[in-house]
Backbone as JSON, one array per atom type, in Angstrom:
{
  "sequence": "PRSITVVAPPELEYVLDADTDRRRLGQAPRGSFLGRRPSDPEHQFSGTLELPGQRLRGCVTATFRLQDSIRDKLRPIAVTLAYGIRGAGPRRQSRGAPLPPLPPVL",
  "N": [[0.82, -1.2, 0.0], [0.43, 2.24, -0.72], [1.57, 5.2, 0.88], [-0.19, 8.12, 1.71], [0.41, 11.5, 1.71], [-0.9, 14.09, 3.48], [-1.21, 17.43, 2.97], [-1.46, 20.32, 4.78], [-3.41, 23.26, 4.1], [-1.69, 26.28, 3.21], [-1.04, 29.03, 5.46], [-1.61, 32.47, 5.78], [0.1, 34.85, 7.53], [-0.5, 37.93, 9.12], [0.02, 41.4, 9.96], [-1.39, 44.36, 10.89], [-0.44, 47.66, 11.34], [-0.71, 50.72, 12.95], [-0.09, 54.24, 12.72], [2.79, 54.32, 12.88], [4.99, 56.06, 12.36], [4.51, 58.22, 14.05], [4.63, 56.95, 16.54], [7.3, 56.21, 16.56], [8.45, 58.61, 17.12], [7.96, 58.79, 19.77], [5.42, 59.46, 20.51], [1.95, 59.0, 21.37], [-0.26, 56.64, 19.77], [-2.98, 57.6, 17.55], [-5.34, 56.25, 17.64], [-7.11, 53.07, 17.88], [-7.26, 49.53, 17.24], [-10.21, 47.68, 17.05], [-11.4, 44.62, 18.47], [-9.0, 43.22, 18.5], [-6.34, 40.83, 19.17], [-5.68, 39.71, 22.54], [-2.96, 39.78, 23.06], [-1.97, 41.66, 21.31], [-0.76, 45.01, 20.93], [-2.64, 48.1, 21.29], [-2.46, 49.54, 18.89], [-2.06, 47.67, 16.93], [-3.14, 44.96, 14.79], [-3.45, 41.63, 14.36], [-3.25, 38.37, 12.79], [-4.15, 35.18, 11.3], [-4.77, 33.76, 8.1], [-6.31, 31.27, 6.33], [-5.22, 29.83, 3.32], [-6.92, 28.45, 0.97], [-6.61, 27.59, -1.72], [-5.22, 28.14, -5.05], [-5.88, 31.27, -6.6], [-8.16, 31.7, -5.1], [-10.04, 33.74, -3.0], [-9.63, 35.4, 0.15], [-10.76, 37.07, 3.09], [-10.33, 39.58, 5.57], [-11.61, 41.54, 8.16], [-10.89, 44.57, 9.69], [-11.38, 46.9, 12.24], [-10.77, 50.25, 12.88], [-10.6, 52.58, 15.41], [-10.8, 56.0, 15.94], [-9.31, 58.21, 18.32], [-11.12, 60.29, 20.62], [-10.14, 62.81, 21.28], [-8.28, 63.96, 19.32], [-5.53, 65.9, 18.48], [-3.76, 66.45, 16.42], [-4.78, 66.9, 13.42], [-4.06, 67.21, 10.84], [-2.03, 65.62, 9.76], [-1.85, 62.5, 8.06], [-3.05, 59.26, 9.18], [-1.11, 56.66, 8.98], [-1.38, 53.3, 7.94], [0.22, 50.28, 8.07], [0.92, 47.15, 6.45], [2.16, 44.03, 7.18], [3.14, 40.86, 6.01], [3.25, 37.28, 5.57], [3.95, 33.84, 4.68], [3.03, 31.34, 6.85], [5.38, 29.23, 8.35], [6.97, 28.99, 6.08], [9.69, 29.24, 5.94], [13.28, 28.89, 5.25], [14.39, 25.55, 4.6], [16.49, 22.82, 5.46], [17.82, 20.25, 3.47], [18.61, 16.87, 3.42], [21.15, 15.0, 1.71], [20.19, 12.87, -0.94], [17.65, 12.45, 0.02], [14.14, 12.41, -0.68], [12.55, 15.17, -2.34], [10.63, 17.52, -0.5], [7.13, 18.62, -0.61], [6.77, 21.61, -2.47], [6.79, 24.83, -0.95], [4.29, 27.46, -1.04], [4.63, 30.55, -2.88], [4.67, 34.02, -2.37]],
  "CA": [[0.0, 0.0, 0.0], [1.14, 3.53, -0.78], [1.16, 6.16, 1.9], [-0.61, 9.41, 1.17], [0.76, 12.62, 2.58], [-1.88, 15.17, 3.45], [-0.56, 18.71, 3.23], [-2.41, 21.34, 5.24], [-3.32, 24.48, 3.29], [-0.83, 27.3, 3.81], [-1.7, 30.12, 6.19], [-1.01, 33.79, 5.64], [0.15, 35.61, 8.78], [-0.5, 39.36, 8.8], [0.0, 42.37, 11.06], [-1.69, 45.76, 10.55], [0.18, 48.53, 12.34], [-1.15, 52.1, 12.7], [0.63, 55.4, 13.27], [4.16, 53.94, 13.24], [5.89, 57.22, 12.36], [4.22, 58.99, 15.27], [5.14, 56.19, 17.69], [8.77, 56.3, 16.53], [8.81, 59.89, 17.75], [7.63, 58.71, 21.18], [4.07, 59.96, 20.74], [0.92, 57.97, 21.45], [-1.06, 56.49, 18.55], [-4.22, 58.38, 17.56], [-6.5, 55.37, 17.56], [-6.87, 51.68, 18.26], [-8.02, 48.52, 16.52], [-11.2, 46.97, 17.85], [-11.41, 43.18, 18.23], [-7.65, 42.68, 18.34], [-5.95, 39.78, 20.11], [-5.22, 40.27, 23.82], [-1.5, 39.98, 23.04], [-1.63, 42.77, 20.41], [-0.94, 46.37, 21.45], [-3.86, 48.69, 20.72], [-2.21, 50.07, 17.55], [-1.82, 46.56, 16.01], [-4.18, 43.95, 14.59], [-2.76, 40.54, 13.68], [-3.97, 37.11, 12.7], [-3.8, 34.28, 10.21], [-5.84, 33.52, 7.13], [-6.03, 30.05, 5.58], [-5.23, 30.0, 1.86], [-7.4, 27.14, 0.55], [-6.15, 27.2, -3.06], [-4.82, 29.24, -5.94], [-6.9, 32.17, -7.14], [-9.3, 31.8, -4.21], [-9.88, 34.93, -2.18], [-9.98, 35.4, 1.56], [-10.95, 38.44, 3.55], [-10.3, 39.86, 7.0], [-12.08, 42.89, 8.44], [-10.32, 45.19, 10.88], [-12.0, 48.2, 12.51], [-9.88, 51.17, 13.58], [-11.37, 53.66, 16.04], [-10.03, 57.21, 16.26], [-9.52, 58.77, 19.65], [-12.02, 61.45, 20.62], [-9.43, 64.09, 21.47], [-7.1, 64.08, 18.45], [-5.13, 67.29, 18.26], [-3.1, 66.5, 15.12], [-5.77, 66.51, 12.42], [-3.54, 67.49, 9.51], [-1.2, 64.52, 9.27], [-2.61, 61.25, 7.9], [-2.72, 58.11, 10.03], [-0.67, 55.6, 8.07], [-1.55, 51.92, 8.39], [1.08, 49.4, 7.27], [0.58, 45.73, 6.47], [3.26, 43.08, 7.01], [2.53, 39.54, 5.83], [4.13, 36.19, 5.14], [3.34, 32.52, 4.77], [3.44, 30.66, 8.09], [6.18, 28.02, 8.17], [7.59, 28.91, 4.75], [11.09, 29.6, 6.04], [14.19, 27.97, 4.57], [14.54, 24.23, 5.21], [17.65, 22.08, 4.99], [17.48, 18.96, 2.91], [19.77, 15.97, 3.42], [21.43, 14.42, 0.38], [19.55, 11.61, -1.25], [16.27, 12.4, 0.51], [13.21, 12.97, -1.68], [12.17, 16.56, -2.1], [9.29, 17.72, 0.1], [6.28, 19.49, -1.45], [7.25, 22.99, -2.49], [5.88, 25.79, -0.29], [3.81, 28.52, -1.94], [5.4, 31.78, -2.96], [3.82, 35.21, -2.5]],
  "C": [[0.87, 1.26, 0.0], [0.65, 4.42, 0.33], [0.84, 7.49, 1.23], [-0.27, 10.49, 2.18], [-0.27, 13.72, 2.4], [-1.17, 16.46, 3.85], [-1.63, 19.73, 3.62], [-2.3, 22.58, 4.35], [-2.44, 25.51, 3.98], [-1.67, 28.38, 4.5], [-0.9, 31.4, 6.02], [-1.06, 34.47, 7.0], [0.23, 37.09, 8.4], [-0.5, 40.18, 10.09], [-0.3, 43.75, 10.46], [-1.14, 46.61, 11.68], [-0.15, 49.98, 12.0], [-0.26, 53.11, 13.38], [2.07, 55.1, 13.68], [5.11, 55.14, 13.3], [5.72, 58.03, 13.64], [4.78, 58.27, 16.5], [6.66, 56.18, 17.73], [9.26, 57.58, 17.18], [8.45, 59.92, 19.24], [6.24, 59.23, 21.52], [3.06, 58.82, 20.71], [0.19, 57.84, 20.12], [-2.4, 57.2, 18.68], [-5.47, 57.53, 17.42], [-6.14, 53.97, 17.97], [-7.73, 50.75, 17.42], [-8.99, 47.85, 17.49], [-11.11, 45.48, 17.51], [-10.04, 42.57, 18.03], [-7.41, 41.56, 19.36], [-5.51, 40.42, 21.42], [-3.71, 40.54, 23.84], [-1.07, 41.13, 22.14], [-1.73, 44.1, 21.15], [-2.12, 47.02, 20.73], [-3.68, 49.23, 19.3], [-1.94, 48.97, 16.53], [-3.01, 45.62, 15.94], [-3.5, 42.83, 13.8], [-3.62, 39.29, 13.65], [-3.43, 36.25, 11.59], [-5.03, 34.06, 9.34], [-5.45, 32.29, 6.33], [-6.18, 30.33, 4.09], [-5.63, 28.66, 1.25], [-6.92, 26.69, -0.84], [-5.79, 28.41, -3.89], [-6.04, 29.98, -6.46], [-8.2, 32.21, -6.32], [-9.04, 32.96, -3.26], [-10.27, 34.68, -0.74], [-10.06, 36.84, 2.02], [-10.9, 38.51, 5.07], [-10.76, 41.3, 7.17], [-11.46, 43.37, 9.73], [-10.97, 46.57, 11.03], [-11.05, 49.03, 13.36], [-10.71, 52.33, 14.12], [-10.44, 54.81, 16.39], [-10.32, 57.64, 17.68], [-10.4, 60.01, 19.55], [-11.26, 62.78, 20.62], [-8.16, 64.19, 20.62], [-6.8, 65.55, 18.23], [-4.51, 67.46, 16.87], [-4.07, 65.98, 14.05], [-5.29, 66.74, 10.99], [-2.74, 66.33, 8.92], [-2.03, 63.24, 9.16], [-2.16, 60.18, 8.9], [-2.39, 56.97, 9.08], [-0.87, 54.24, 8.72], [-0.71, 51.05, 7.48], [0.63, 47.95, 7.44], [1.86, 44.94, 6.24], [2.63, 41.7, 6.91], [3.57, 38.53, 5.38], [3.4, 34.87, 5.29], [3.91, 31.81, 5.98], [4.21, 29.39, 7.73], [6.86, 27.91, 6.83], [9.05, 29.33, 4.78], [11.98, 28.59, 5.35], [14.32, 26.65, 5.34], [15.78, 23.57, 4.63], [17.21, 20.7, 4.54], [18.73, 18.09, 2.93], [19.92, 15.36, 2.03], [20.73, 13.09, 0.22], [18.12, 11.5, -0.78], [15.36, 12.96, -0.57], [12.81, 14.39, -1.32], [10.79, 16.64, -1.48], [8.43, 18.55, -0.86], [6.78, 20.93, -1.35], [6.26, 23.92, -1.78], [5.42, 26.84, -1.28], [4.7, 29.75, -1.85], [4.45, 32.94, -3.12], [4.32, 36.08, -3.63]]
}
């Protein structure tokens, strides 16, 4: 009998980060993400999204709430997105071993 290897669908890890330039200057962010993880600071929203197959779309909704007493109303609040495929780091392969399934590429 042949053994069948079941490969779990890849997962996309993401982090939304708000007001980074302002925080680099030591100032407080001008808002917070609602529904974030307890481990996330209020200016970040992170999570994972399963990628079931090629050309299939996935969606995540994040809500950002502005503080009531914003004084700086002229500068935009920049939101950055960092992302990557979970577990897609470099792997070492021993000589003569069969190649593992190739990880997806973004």
